Tab-separated table of C-alpha atoms in Angstrom:
chain	number	residue	atom	x	y	z
A	1	MET	CA	-13.839	49.637	-17.310
A	2	ILE	CA	-14.751	47.417	-14.360
A	3	GLY	CA	-12.343	47.805	-11.410
A	4	LYS	CA	-14.180	45.931	-8.667
A	5	LEU	CA	-17.161	43.582	-8.323
A	6	LYS	CA	-19.114	42.745	-5.194
A	7	GLY	CA	-21.854	40.146	-5.211
A	8	LEU	CA	-22.811	36.556	-4.439
A	9	ILE	CA	-20.906	33.485	-5.615
A	10	ASP	CA	-23.162	31.746	-8.142
A	11	SER	CA	-20.952	28.851	-9.279
A	12	TYR	CA	-17.398	27.800	-10.055
A	13	GLY	CA	-15.682	26.619	-13.243
A	14	GLU	CA	-12.208	25.174	-13.717
A	15	ASP	CA	-10.455	28.558	-13.732
A	16	TYR	CA	-13.285	31.010	-13.120
A	17	VAL	CA	-16.139	31.974	-10.838
A	18	ILE	CA	-19.573	33.314	-11.767
A	19	LEU	CA	-20.268	36.307	-9.526
A	20	ASP	CA	-23.905	37.371	-9.306
A	21	VAL	CA	-24.035	41.159	-9.005
A	22	GLN	CA	-27.671	42.250	-8.610
A	23	GLY	CA	-28.919	39.580	-10.976
A	24	VAL	CA	-26.138	39.844	-13.552
A	25	GLY	CA	-23.691	36.906	-13.643
A	26	TYR	CA	-20.108	37.950	-14.378
A	27	GLN	CA	-17.631	35.257	-15.423
A	28	VAL	CA	-14.355	36.155	-13.700
A	29	HIS	CA	-11.128	34.244	-14.342
A	30	CYS	CA	-8.955	33.806	-11.234
A	31	SER	CA	-5.768	32.132	-10.064
A	32	ALA	CA	-6.187	28.764	-8.342
A	33	ARG	CA	-5.084	30.415	-5.093
A	34	THR	CA	-7.847	33.044	-5.355
A	35	LEU	CA	-10.511	30.463	-6.256
A	36	GLN	CA	-9.587	28.338	-3.230
A	37	ALA	CA	-9.916	31.352	-0.931
A	38	LEU	CA	-13.396	32.339	-2.118
A	39	PRO	CA	-16.498	31.235	-0.178
A	40	PRO	CA	-19.025	28.591	-1.324
A	41	PRO	CA	-21.919	29.414	-3.690
A	42	GLY	CA	-24.550	31.698	-2.186
A	43	GLU	CA	-22.094	33.670	-0.061
A	44	ALA	CA	-20.847	37.212	-0.654
A	45	ALA	CA	-17.482	38.008	-2.200
A	46	MET	CA	-15.609	40.996	-3.565
A	47	LEU	CA	-12.928	40.892	-6.246
A	48	SER	CA	-10.546	43.465	-7.695
A	49	ILE	CA	-11.010	43.267	-11.459
A	50	GLU	CA	-8.730	43.638	-14.454
A	51	THR	CA	-10.783	44.076	-17.646
A	52	TYR	CA	-9.400	42.889	-20.992
A	53	VAL	CA	-11.183	44.179	-24.065
A	54	ARG	CA	-10.438	42.456	-27.381
A	55	GLU	CA	-12.113	42.766	-30.761
A	56	ASP	CA	-13.973	39.502	-30.235
A	57	GLN	CA	-14.395	39.349	-26.459
A	58	ILE	CA	-14.348	41.052	-23.075
A	59	LYS	CA	-12.585	39.035	-20.376
A	60	LEU	CA	-12.550	39.725	-16.631
A	61	PHE	CA	-9.759	38.644	-14.298
A	62	GLY	CA	-10.416	38.710	-10.563
A	63	PHE	CA	-8.114	39.066	-7.570
A	64	ARG	CA	-8.496	38.968	-3.786
A	65	SER	CA	-6.575	42.230	-3.431
A	66	ASP	CA	-5.365	45.210	-5.427
A	67	MET	CA	-1.821	43.982	-4.687
A	68	GLU	CA	-2.457	40.673	-6.470
A	69	ARG	CA	-3.926	42.570	-9.422
A	70	GLU	CA	-0.824	44.794	-9.515
A	71	TRP	CA	1.360	41.688	-9.713
A	72	PHE	CA	-0.793	40.355	-12.548
A	73	ARG	CA	-0.067	43.564	-14.460
A	74	LEU	CA	3.635	43.591	-13.553
A	75	LEU	CA	4.184	40.003	-14.668
A	76	GLN	CA	2.774	40.783	-18.080
A	77	THR	CA	5.398	43.475	-18.671
A	78	VAL	CA	7.879	40.591	-18.997
A	79	GLN	CA	8.507	39.341	-22.518
A	80	GLY	CA	6.729	36.047	-23.124
A	81	VAL	CA	4.351	36.360	-20.152
A	82	GLY	CA	0.672	36.741	-20.976
A	83	ALA	CA	-2.447	36.600	-18.835
A	84	LYS	CA	-2.463	32.777	-18.660
A	85	VAL	CA	1.148	32.519	-17.458
A	86	ALA	CA	0.706	35.436	-15.027
A	87	LEU	CA	-2.287	33.669	-13.431
A	88	ALA	CA	-0.314	30.410	-13.269
A	89	VAL	CA	2.552	32.162	-11.446
A	90	LEU	CA	0.100	33.706	-8.963
A	91	SER	CA	-1.478	30.269	-8.487
A	92	THR	CA	1.923	28.897	-7.478
A	93	LEU	CA	3.340	31.793	-5.434
A	94	PRO	CA	1.459	34.334	-3.300
A	95	PRO	CA	2.542	37.939	-3.997
A	96	SER	CA	4.869	38.173	-0.971
A	97	ASP	CA	6.687	34.933	-1.901
A	98	LEU	CA	6.942	36.056	-5.522
A	99	ALA	CA	8.440	39.389	-4.446
A	100	ASN	CA	10.966	37.594	-2.259
A	101	ALA	CA	11.853	35.134	-5.033
A	102	ILE	CA	12.523	38.018	-7.424
A	103	ALA	CA	14.512	39.946	-4.810
A	104	LEU	CA	16.671	36.875	-4.154
A	105	ARG	CA	16.980	36.006	-7.883
A	106	ASP	CA	15.422	32.648	-6.966
A	107	LYS	CA	14.657	31.436	-10.488
A	108	ALA	CA	13.915	27.908	-9.239
A	109	ALA	CA	10.982	29.107	-7.122
A	110	VAL	CA	9.394	30.878	-10.113
A	111	ALA	CA	10.104	27.908	-12.391
A	112	ARG	CA	7.951	25.680	-10.147
A	113	THR	CA	4.987	27.236	-11.961
A	114	PRO	CA	3.495	24.783	-14.492
A	115	GLY	CA	4.231	26.052	-18.004
A	116	VAL	CA	7.077	28.324	-16.909
A	117	GLY	CA	10.462	27.100	-18.084
A	118	PRO	CA	13.922	28.229	-16.932
A	119	LYS	CA	14.167	30.936	-19.630
A	120	VAL	CA	10.870	32.607	-18.705
A	121	ALA	CA	11.681	32.313	-14.975
A	122	GLU	CA	15.045	33.967	-15.674
A	123	ARG	CA	13.326	36.824	-17.518
A	124	ILE	CA	10.807	37.322	-14.697
A	125	VAL	CA	13.455	37.661	-11.965
A	126	THR	CA	15.727	39.767	-14.182
A	127	GLU	CA	13.202	42.166	-15.708
A	128	LEU	CA	11.236	42.724	-12.478
A	129	LYS	CA	14.139	42.989	-10.015
A	130	ASP	CA	14.037	46.808	-9.998
A	131	LYS	CA	10.232	47.070	-9.989
A	132	THR	CA	9.412	44.961	-6.948
A	133	PRO	CA	11.581	45.770	-3.898
A	134	ALA	CA	8.746	47.537	-2.073
A	135	PHE	CA	6.605	44.370	-2.170
A	136	GLY	CA	9.132	42.032	-0.560
A	137	THR	CA	9.904	41.205	3.059
A	138	VAL	CA	13.527	40.257	2.452
A	139	ASP	CA	16.346	41.992	4.316
A	140	PRO	CA	17.920	44.576	1.929
A	141	ALA	CA	21.355	43.139	2.807
A	142	VAL	CA	20.247	39.768	1.440
A	143	VAL	CA	18.932	41.413	-1.732
A	144	HIS	CA	22.272	43.180	-2.167
A	145	LEU	CA	24.202	39.943	-1.625
A	146	SER	CA	21.960	38.023	-4.040
A	147	GLY	CA	22.660	40.633	-6.708
A	148	ALA	CA	26.393	40.382	-6.030
A	149	LEU	CA	26.256	36.575	-6.280
A	150	ASP	CA	24.278	36.769	-9.497
A	151	GLU	CA	26.860	39.081	-11.043
A	152	ASN	CA	29.900	37.289	-9.558
A	153	ARG	CA	30.817	40.313	-7.417
A	154	ALA	CA	30.546	38.705	-3.966
A	155	PRO	CA	33.752	38.278	-1.902
A	156	ARG	CA	35.318	34.814	-2.070
A	157	PRO	CA	34.802	33.945	1.633
A	158	VAL	CA	31.098	34.764	1.247
A	159	THR	CA	30.607	32.621	-1.860
A	160	ASP	CA	32.579	29.756	-0.271
A	161	ALA	CA	30.498	29.970	2.915
A	162	ILE	CA	27.227	29.891	0.940
A	163	SER	CA	28.498	26.905	-1.078
A	164	ALA	CA	29.341	25.104	2.149
A	165	LEU	CA	25.824	25.627	3.522
A	166	VAL	CA	24.267	24.527	0.239
A	167	ASN	CA	26.418	21.368	0.370
A	168	LEU	CA	25.035	20.745	3.861
A	169	GLY	CA	21.549	20.630	2.336
A	170	TYR	CA	20.264	24.196	2.774
A	171	GLY	CA	18.596	25.961	-0.172
A	172	GLN	CA	20.504	28.724	-1.954
A	173	PRO	CA	18.162	31.584	-0.817
A	174	GLN	CA	18.193	30.250	2.768
A	175	ALA	CA	21.999	29.952	2.755
A	176	ALA	CA	22.422	33.431	1.230
A	177	ALA	CA	20.155	34.968	3.882
A	178	ALA	CA	22.116	33.311	6.703
A	179	ILE	CA	25.501	34.338	5.318
A	180	ALA	CA	24.290	37.894	4.663
A	181	ALA	CA	23.337	38.171	8.334
A	182	ALA	CA	26.619	36.541	9.376
A	183	SER	CA	28.632	38.874	7.158
A	184	ARG	CA	26.875	41.925	8.600
A	185	ASN	CA	27.687	40.787	12.155
A	186	ALA	CA	31.274	39.687	11.468
A	187	GLY	CA	32.362	42.533	9.207
A	188	GLU	CA	33.877	42.621	5.726
A	189	LYS	CA	37.131	40.859	6.694
A	190	ALA	CA	35.499	37.719	8.078
A	191	GLU	CA	36.986	34.410	6.952
A	192	THR	CA	34.990	31.572	5.416
A	193	ALA	CA	35.057	29.363	8.543
A	194	GLN	CA	33.749	32.183	10.743
A	195	LEU	CA	30.955	32.965	8.266
A	196	ILE	CA	29.928	29.310	8.118
A	197	ARG	CA	29.823	29.092	11.921
A	198	LEU	CA	27.756	32.280	12.234
A	199	GLY	CA	25.560	31.277	9.302
A	200	LEU	CA	24.706	27.939	10.953
A	201	LYS	CA	23.861	29.837	14.135
A	202	GLU	CA	21.464	32.045	12.124
A	203	LEU	CA	19.816	28.993	10.578
A	204	SER	CA	19.288	27.386	13.987
A	205	LYS	CA	17.366	30.408	15.368
């Protein structure tokens, strides 16, 4: 199995690069984000590789980092997500943003991927929510609150405060993060108006 390739960029295709490794040209399929980050032909590059062996073909997928490759594997553990969809998701969201979207149950962010509908986005954030916390940069309090909102367990003042911020034009994840911080500062007995005021202060930082 090939795990890594280092060589010179020979040429680019629509969704792949030809990497010349000591005279052998390897066709490596990559996300659009990875392809854009690679240097022009003739320059050196190194890619982490995922090798797919089928009865009729061997296919190589390339990534800028082992982390991106790990996400490629993780995404494909979700029902209905194959290599093509996994690459499309990674073309739309870098690994850190994907981890945050899953932590915050932000289905809309995942559904921005071409070819990924609401049902598949729902499965991605649901099935991967316990596998990805270590990859994210989101405050654990926000993750906890997002889970509570998703399962209708959040206190009424909190849900009302988030709704108020959303009505003011803030995105749901942004509003949830602000109210989570406000709730932590104000305590469990905070009223809706106080949470809104503190939440707006968080958003203005």
